[in-house]
PDB file of C-alpha atoms in Angstrom:
ATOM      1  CA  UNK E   1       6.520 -10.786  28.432  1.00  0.00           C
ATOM      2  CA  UNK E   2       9.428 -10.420  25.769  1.00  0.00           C
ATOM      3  CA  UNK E   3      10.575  -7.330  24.797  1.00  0.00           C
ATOM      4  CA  UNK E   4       8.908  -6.712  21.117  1.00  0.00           C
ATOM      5  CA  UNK E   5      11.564  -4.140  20.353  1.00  0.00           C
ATOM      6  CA  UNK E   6      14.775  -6.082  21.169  1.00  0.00           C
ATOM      7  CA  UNK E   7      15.245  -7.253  17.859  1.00  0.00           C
ATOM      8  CA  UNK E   8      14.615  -4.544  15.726  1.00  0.00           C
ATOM      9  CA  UNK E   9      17.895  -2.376  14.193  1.00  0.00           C
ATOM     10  CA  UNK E  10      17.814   0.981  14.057  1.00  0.00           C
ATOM     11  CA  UNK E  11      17.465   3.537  10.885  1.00  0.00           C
ATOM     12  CA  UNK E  12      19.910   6.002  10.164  1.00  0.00           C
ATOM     13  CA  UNK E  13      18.966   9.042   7.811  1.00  0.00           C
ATOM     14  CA  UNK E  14      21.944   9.780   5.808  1.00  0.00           C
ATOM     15  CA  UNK E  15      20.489  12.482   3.576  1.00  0.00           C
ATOM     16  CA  UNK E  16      17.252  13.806   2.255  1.00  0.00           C
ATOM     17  CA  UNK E  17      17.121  14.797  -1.564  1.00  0.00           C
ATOM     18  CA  UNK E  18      14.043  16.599  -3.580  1.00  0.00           C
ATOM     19  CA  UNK E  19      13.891  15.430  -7.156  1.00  0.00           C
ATOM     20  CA  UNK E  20      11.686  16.678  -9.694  1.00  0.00           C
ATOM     21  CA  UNK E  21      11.599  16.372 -12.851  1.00  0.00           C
ATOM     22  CA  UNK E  22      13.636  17.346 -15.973  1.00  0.00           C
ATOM     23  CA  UNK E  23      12.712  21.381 -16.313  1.00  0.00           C
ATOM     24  CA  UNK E  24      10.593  21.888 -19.076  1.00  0.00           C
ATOM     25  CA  UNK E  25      10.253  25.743 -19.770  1.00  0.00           C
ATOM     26  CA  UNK E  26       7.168  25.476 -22.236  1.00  0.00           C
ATOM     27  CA  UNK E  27       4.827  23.975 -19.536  1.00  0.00           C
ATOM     28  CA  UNK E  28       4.519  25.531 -16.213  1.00  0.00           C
ATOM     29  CA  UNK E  29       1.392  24.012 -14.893  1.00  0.00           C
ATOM     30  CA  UNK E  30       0.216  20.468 -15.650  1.00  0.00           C
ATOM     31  CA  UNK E  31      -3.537  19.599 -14.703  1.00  0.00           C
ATOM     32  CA  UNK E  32      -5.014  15.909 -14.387  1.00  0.00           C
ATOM     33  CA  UNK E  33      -8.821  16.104 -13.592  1.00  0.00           C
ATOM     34  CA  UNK E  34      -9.514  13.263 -11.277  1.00  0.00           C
ATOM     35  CA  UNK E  35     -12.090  10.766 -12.564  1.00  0.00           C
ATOM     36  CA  UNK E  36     -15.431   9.317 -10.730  1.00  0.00           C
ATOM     37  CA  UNK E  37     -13.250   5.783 -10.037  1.00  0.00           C
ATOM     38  CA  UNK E  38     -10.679   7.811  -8.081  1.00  0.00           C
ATOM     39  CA  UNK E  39     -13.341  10.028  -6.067  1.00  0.00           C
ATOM     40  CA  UNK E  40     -13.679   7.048  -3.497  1.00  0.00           C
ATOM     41  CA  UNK E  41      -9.947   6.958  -2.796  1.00  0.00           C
ATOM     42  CA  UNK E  42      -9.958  10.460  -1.455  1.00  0.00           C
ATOM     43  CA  UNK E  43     -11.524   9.523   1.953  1.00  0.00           C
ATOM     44  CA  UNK E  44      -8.853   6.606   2.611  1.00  0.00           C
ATOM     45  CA  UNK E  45      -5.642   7.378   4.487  1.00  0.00           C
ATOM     46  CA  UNK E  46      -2.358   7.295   2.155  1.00  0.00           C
ATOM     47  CA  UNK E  47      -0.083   3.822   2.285  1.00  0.00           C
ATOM     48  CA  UNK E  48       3.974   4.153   2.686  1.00  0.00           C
ATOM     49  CA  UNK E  49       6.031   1.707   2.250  1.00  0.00           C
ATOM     50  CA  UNK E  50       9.573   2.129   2.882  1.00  0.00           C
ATOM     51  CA  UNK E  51      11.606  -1.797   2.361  1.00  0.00           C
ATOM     52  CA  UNK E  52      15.311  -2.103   3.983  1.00  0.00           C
ATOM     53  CA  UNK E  53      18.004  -4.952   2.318  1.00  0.00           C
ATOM     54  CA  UNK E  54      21.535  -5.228   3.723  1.00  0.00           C
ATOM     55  CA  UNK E  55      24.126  -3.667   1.214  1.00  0.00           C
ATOM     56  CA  UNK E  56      27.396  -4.853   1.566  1.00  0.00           C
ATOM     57  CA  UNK E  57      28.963  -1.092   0.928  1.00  0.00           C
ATOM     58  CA  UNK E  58      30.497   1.991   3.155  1.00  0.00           C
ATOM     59  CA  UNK E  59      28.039   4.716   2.940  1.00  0.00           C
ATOM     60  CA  UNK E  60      30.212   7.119   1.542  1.00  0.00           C
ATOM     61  CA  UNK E  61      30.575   4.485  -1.757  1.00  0.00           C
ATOM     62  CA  UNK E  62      26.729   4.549  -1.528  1.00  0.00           C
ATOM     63  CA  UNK E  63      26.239   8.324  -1.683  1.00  0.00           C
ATOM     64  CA  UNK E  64      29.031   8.706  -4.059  1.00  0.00           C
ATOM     65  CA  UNK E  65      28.201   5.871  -6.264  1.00  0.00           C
ATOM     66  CA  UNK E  66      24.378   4.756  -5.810  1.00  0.00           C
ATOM     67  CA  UNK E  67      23.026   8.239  -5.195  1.00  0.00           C
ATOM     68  CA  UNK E  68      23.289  10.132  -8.119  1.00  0.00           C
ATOM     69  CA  UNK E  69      22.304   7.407 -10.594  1.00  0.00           C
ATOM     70  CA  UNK E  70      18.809   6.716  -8.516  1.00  0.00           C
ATOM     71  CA  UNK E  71      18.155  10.194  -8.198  1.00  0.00           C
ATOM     72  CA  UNK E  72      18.545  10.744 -12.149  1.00  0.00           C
ATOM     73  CA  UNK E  73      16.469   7.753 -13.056  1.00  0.00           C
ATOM     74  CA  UNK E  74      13.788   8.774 -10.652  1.00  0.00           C
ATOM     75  CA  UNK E  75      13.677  12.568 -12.255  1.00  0.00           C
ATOM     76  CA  UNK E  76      13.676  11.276 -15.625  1.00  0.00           C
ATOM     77  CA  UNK E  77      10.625   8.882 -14.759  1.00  0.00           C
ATOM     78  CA  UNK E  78       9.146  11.621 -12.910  1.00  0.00           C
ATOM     79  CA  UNK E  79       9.027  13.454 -16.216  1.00  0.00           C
ATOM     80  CA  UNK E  80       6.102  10.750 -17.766  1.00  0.00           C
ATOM     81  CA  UNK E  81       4.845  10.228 -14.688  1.00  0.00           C
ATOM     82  CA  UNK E  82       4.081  14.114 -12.859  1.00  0.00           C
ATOM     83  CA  UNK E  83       1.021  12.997 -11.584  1.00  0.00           C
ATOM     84  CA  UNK E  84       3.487  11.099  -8.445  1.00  0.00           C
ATOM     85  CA  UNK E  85       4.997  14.840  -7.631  1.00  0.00           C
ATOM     86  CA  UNK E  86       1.779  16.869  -7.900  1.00  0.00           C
ATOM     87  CA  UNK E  87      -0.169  18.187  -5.776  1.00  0.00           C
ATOM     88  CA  UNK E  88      -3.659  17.221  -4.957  1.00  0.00           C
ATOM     89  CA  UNK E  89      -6.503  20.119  -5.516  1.00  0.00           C
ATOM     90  CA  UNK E  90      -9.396  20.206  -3.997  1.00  0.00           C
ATOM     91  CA  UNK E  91     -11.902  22.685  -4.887  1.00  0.00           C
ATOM     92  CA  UNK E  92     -13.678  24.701  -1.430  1.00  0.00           C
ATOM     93  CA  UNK E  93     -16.641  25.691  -3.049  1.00  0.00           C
ATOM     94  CA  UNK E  94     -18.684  22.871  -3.425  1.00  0.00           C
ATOM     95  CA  UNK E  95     -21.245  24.702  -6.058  1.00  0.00           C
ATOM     96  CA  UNK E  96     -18.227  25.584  -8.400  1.00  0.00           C
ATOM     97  CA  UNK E  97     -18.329  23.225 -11.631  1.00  0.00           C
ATOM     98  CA  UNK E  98     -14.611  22.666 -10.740  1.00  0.00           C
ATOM     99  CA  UNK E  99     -13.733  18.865 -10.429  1.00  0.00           C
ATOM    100  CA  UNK E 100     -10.765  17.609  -7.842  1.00  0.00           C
ATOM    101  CA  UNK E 101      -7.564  17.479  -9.700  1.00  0.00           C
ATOM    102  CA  UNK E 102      -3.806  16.819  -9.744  1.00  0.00           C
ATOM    103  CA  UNK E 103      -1.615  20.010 -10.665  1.00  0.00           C
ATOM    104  CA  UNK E 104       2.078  19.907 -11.262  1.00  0.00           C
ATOM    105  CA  UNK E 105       4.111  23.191 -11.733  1.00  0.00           C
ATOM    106  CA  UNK E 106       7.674  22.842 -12.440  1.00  0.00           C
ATOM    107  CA  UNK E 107       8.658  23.925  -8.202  1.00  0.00           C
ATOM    108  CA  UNK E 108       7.059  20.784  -7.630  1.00  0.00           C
ATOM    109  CA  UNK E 109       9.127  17.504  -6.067  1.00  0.00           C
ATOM    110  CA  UNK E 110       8.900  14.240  -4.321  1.00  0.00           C
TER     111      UNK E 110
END
């Protein structure tokens, strides 16, 4: 039997960054009640997807040049979109009339 592995390259982790995004000092908490439609995709595992293209660059060119750039653009998206960085909340009590929800504060980061 072939050896699956024998063709597979290797990852290398050059660096991890947190991003968040842009501070905004008049809202410290952000809540986003979760609806009946998204109650059934609470019980199904979460899906990661990580995609890998050759980059004809040296790494330091790519952390000096690519980095920064991606990382801004992400934070600045992040800012519209805080639901992605949030954290999920899920009430203990179940005889509480409090509904699952997503809450952002402004520590939070992807």
């Amino acid at each position: 039997m072939a050896n699956i592995a024998a063709g597979i390259n290797m990852v290398t982790v050059l660096e991890h960054h947190r991003v968040s995004p842009p501070l905004d000092p008049s809202v410290t908490v952000k809540l986003l009640p979760l609806t009946f439609f998204d109650m059934m995709w609470l019980t199904l595992p979460p899906l990661s997807r990580v995609y890998f293209y050759d980059f004809p660059c040296s790494t330091s060119q790519f952390r000096e040049m690519l980095v920064p750039p991606l990382e801004r653009s992400l934070s600045l998206a992040l800012k519209y979109y805080f639901p992605l960085c949030g954290n999920l909340i899920i009430p203990t009590n179940l005889t509480s009339n409090i509904t699952p929800a997503i809450r952002y504060s402004n520590d939070d980061s992807v």
